[in-house]
PDB file of C-alpha atoms in Angstrom:
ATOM      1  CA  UNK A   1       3.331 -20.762   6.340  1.00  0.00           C
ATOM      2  CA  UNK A   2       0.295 -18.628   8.052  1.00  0.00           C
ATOM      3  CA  UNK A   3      -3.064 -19.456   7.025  1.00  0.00           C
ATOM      4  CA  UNK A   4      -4.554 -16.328   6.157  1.00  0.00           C
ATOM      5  CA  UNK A   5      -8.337 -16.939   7.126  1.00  0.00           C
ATOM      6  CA  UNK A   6      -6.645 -17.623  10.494  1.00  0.00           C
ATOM      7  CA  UNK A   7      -3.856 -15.373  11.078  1.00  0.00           C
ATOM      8  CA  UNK A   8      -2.675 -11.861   9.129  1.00  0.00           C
ATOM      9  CA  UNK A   9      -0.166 -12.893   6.902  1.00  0.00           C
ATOM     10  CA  UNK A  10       3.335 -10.606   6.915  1.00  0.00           C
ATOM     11  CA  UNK A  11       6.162 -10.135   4.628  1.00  0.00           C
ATOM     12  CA  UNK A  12       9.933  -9.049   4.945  1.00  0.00           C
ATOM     13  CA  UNK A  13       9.048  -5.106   4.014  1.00  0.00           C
ATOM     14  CA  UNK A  14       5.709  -5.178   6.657  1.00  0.00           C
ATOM     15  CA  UNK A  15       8.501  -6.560   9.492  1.00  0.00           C
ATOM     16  CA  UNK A  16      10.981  -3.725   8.122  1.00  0.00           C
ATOM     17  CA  UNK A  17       9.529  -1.121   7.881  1.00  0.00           C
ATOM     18  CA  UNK A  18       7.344  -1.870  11.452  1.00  0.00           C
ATOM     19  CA  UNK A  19      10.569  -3.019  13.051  1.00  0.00           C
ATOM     20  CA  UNK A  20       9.156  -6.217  14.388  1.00  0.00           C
ATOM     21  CA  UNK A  21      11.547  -9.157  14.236  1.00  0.00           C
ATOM     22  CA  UNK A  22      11.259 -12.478  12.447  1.00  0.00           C
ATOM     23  CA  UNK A  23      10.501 -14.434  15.300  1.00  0.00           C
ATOM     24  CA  UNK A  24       7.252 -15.860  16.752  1.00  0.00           C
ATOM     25  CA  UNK A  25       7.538 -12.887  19.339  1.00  0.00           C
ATOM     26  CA  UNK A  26       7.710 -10.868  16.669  1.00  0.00           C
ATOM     27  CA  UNK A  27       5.036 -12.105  14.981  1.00  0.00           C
ATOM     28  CA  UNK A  28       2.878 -12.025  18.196  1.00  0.00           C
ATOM     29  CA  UNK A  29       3.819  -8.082  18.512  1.00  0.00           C
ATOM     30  CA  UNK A  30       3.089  -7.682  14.667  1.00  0.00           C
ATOM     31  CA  UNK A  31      -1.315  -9.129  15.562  1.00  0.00           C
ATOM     32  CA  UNK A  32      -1.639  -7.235  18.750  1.00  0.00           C
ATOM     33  CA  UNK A  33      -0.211  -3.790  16.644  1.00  0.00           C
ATOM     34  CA  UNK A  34      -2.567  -4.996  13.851  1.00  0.00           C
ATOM     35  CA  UNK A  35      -5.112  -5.732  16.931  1.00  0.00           C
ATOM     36  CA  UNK A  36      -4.527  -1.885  17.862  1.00  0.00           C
ATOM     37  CA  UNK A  37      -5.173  -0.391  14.563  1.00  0.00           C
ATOM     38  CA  UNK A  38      -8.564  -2.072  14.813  1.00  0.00           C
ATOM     39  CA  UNK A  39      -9.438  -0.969  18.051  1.00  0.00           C
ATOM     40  CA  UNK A  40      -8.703   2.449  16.768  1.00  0.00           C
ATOM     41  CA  UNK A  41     -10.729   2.172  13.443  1.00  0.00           C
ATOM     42  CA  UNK A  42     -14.327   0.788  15.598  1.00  0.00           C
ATOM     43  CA  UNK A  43     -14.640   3.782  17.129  1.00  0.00           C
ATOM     44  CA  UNK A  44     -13.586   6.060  14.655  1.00  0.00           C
ATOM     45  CA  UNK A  45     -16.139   4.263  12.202  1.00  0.00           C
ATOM     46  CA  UNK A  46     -19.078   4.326  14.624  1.00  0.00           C
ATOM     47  CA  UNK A  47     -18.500   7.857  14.925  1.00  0.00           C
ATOM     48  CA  UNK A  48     -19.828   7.807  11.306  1.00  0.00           C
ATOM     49  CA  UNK A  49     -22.613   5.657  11.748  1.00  0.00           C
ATOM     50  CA  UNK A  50     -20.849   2.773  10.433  1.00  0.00           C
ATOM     51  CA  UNK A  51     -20.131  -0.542  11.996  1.00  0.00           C
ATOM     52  CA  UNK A  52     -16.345  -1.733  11.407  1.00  0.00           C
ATOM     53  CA  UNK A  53     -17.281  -5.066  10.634  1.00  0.00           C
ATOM     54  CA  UNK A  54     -19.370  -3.445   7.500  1.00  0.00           C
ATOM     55  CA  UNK A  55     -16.152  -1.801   6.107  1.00  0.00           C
ATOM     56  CA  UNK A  56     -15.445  -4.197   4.214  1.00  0.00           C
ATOM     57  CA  UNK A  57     -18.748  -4.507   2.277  1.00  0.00           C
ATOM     58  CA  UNK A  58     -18.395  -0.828   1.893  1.00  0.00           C
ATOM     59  CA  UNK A  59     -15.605  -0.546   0.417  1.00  0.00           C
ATOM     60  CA  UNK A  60     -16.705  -3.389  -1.865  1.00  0.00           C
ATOM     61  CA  UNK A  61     -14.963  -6.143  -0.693  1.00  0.00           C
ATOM     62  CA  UNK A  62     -17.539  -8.603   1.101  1.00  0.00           C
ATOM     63  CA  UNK A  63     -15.172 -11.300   1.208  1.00  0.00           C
ATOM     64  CA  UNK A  64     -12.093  -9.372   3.455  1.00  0.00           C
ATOM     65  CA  UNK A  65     -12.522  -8.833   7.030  1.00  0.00           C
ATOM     66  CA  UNK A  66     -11.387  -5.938   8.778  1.00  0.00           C
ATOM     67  CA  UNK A  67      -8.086  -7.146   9.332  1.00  0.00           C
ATOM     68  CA  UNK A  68      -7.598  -8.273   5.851  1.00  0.00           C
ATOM     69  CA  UNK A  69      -8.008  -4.634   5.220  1.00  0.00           C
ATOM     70  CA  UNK A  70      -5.268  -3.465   7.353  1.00  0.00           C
ATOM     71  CA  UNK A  71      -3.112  -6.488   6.045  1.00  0.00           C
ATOM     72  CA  UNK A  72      -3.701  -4.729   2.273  1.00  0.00           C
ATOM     73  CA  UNK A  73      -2.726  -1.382   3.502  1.00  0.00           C
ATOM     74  CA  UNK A  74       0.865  -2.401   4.821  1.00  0.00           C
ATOM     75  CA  UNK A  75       0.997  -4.791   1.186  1.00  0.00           C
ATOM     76  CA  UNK A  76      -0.270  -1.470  -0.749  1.00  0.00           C
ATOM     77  CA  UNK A  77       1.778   1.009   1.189  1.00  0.00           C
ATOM     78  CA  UNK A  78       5.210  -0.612   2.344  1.00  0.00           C
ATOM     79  CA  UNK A  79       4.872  -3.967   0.014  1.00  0.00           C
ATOM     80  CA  UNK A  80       4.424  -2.368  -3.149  1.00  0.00           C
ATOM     81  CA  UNK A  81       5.347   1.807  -1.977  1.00  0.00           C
ATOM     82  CA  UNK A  82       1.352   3.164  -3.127  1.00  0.00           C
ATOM     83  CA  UNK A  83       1.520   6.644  -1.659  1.00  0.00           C
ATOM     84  CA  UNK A  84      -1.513   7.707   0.307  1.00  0.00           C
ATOM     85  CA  UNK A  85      -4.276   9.951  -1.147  1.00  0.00           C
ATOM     86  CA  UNK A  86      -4.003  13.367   0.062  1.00  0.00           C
ATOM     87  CA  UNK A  87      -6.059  14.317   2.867  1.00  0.00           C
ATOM     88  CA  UNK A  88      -8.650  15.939  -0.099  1.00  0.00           C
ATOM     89  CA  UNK A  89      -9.131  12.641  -1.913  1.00  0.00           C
ATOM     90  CA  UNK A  90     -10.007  10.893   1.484  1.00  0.00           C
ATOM     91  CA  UNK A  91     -12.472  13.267   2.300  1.00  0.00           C
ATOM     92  CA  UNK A  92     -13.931  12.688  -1.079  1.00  0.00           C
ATOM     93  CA  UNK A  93     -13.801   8.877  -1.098  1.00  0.00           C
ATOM     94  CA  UNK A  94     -15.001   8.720   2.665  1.00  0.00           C
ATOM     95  CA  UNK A  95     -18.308  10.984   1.116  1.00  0.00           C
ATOM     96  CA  UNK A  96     -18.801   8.488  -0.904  1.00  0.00           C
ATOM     97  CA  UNK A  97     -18.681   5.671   1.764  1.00  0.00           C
ATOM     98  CA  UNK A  98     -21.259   7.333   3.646  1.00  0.00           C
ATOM     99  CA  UNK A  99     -23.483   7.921   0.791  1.00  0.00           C
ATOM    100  CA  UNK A 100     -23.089   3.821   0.333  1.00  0.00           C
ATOM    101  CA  UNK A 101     -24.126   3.159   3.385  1.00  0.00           C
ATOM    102  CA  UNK A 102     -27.228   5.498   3.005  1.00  0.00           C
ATOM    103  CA  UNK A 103     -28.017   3.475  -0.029  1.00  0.00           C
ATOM    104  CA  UNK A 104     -27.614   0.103   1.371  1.00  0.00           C
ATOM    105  CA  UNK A 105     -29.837   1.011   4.594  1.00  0.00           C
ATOM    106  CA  UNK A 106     -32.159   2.282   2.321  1.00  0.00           C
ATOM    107  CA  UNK A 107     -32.165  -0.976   0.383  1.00  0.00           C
ATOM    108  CA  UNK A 108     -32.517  -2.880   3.365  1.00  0.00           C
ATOM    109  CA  UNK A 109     -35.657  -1.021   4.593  1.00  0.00           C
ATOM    110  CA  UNK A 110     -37.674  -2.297   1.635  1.00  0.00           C
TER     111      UNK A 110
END
């Protein structure tokens, strides 16, 4: 069983659908894609201002870490098939993010 403070956790659709097998190689290959997706999203969030390691808090959930995040997304979208919001709605929701982290800069100023 993987601890998940200490290690992403992974289930039979994640492997699936990412083609990783169930072996500890696989497993290995399944962290260092998750470790890619993470390198991706730092700069991509810093090019908004925004830390990746404050994601979490801005999206409301102070207790995940980034990869927990990225763990949800392959539970939400291959686990449990959640479509993705169109590109529209992410737009919208990422305005919304940025106007959070205004706020709580703003807070912290005081």
């Amino acid at each position: 069983t993987t601890r998940p403070q200490a290690a992403m956790p992974w289930d039979n659709p994640e492997r699936k659908a990412l083609r990783f097998d169930e072996s500890g190689g696989g497993y290995t290959s399944y962290l260092r894609h998750a470790q890619g997706i993470l390198r991706a999203l730092s700069p991509a969030c810093r090019r908004y201002g925004i830390q990746l390691d404050d994601l979490p808090m801005l999206l409301g959930r102070r207790e995940a870490t980034p990869a927990k995040l990225v763990d949800e997304y392959y539970w939400a979208t291959v686990t449990r098939k959640v479509a993705i919001p169109d590109e529209t709605t992410l737009h919208t929701w990422f305005a919304g993010l940025l106007e959070r982290k205004t706020a709580l800069h703003s807070a912290h100023r005081r």
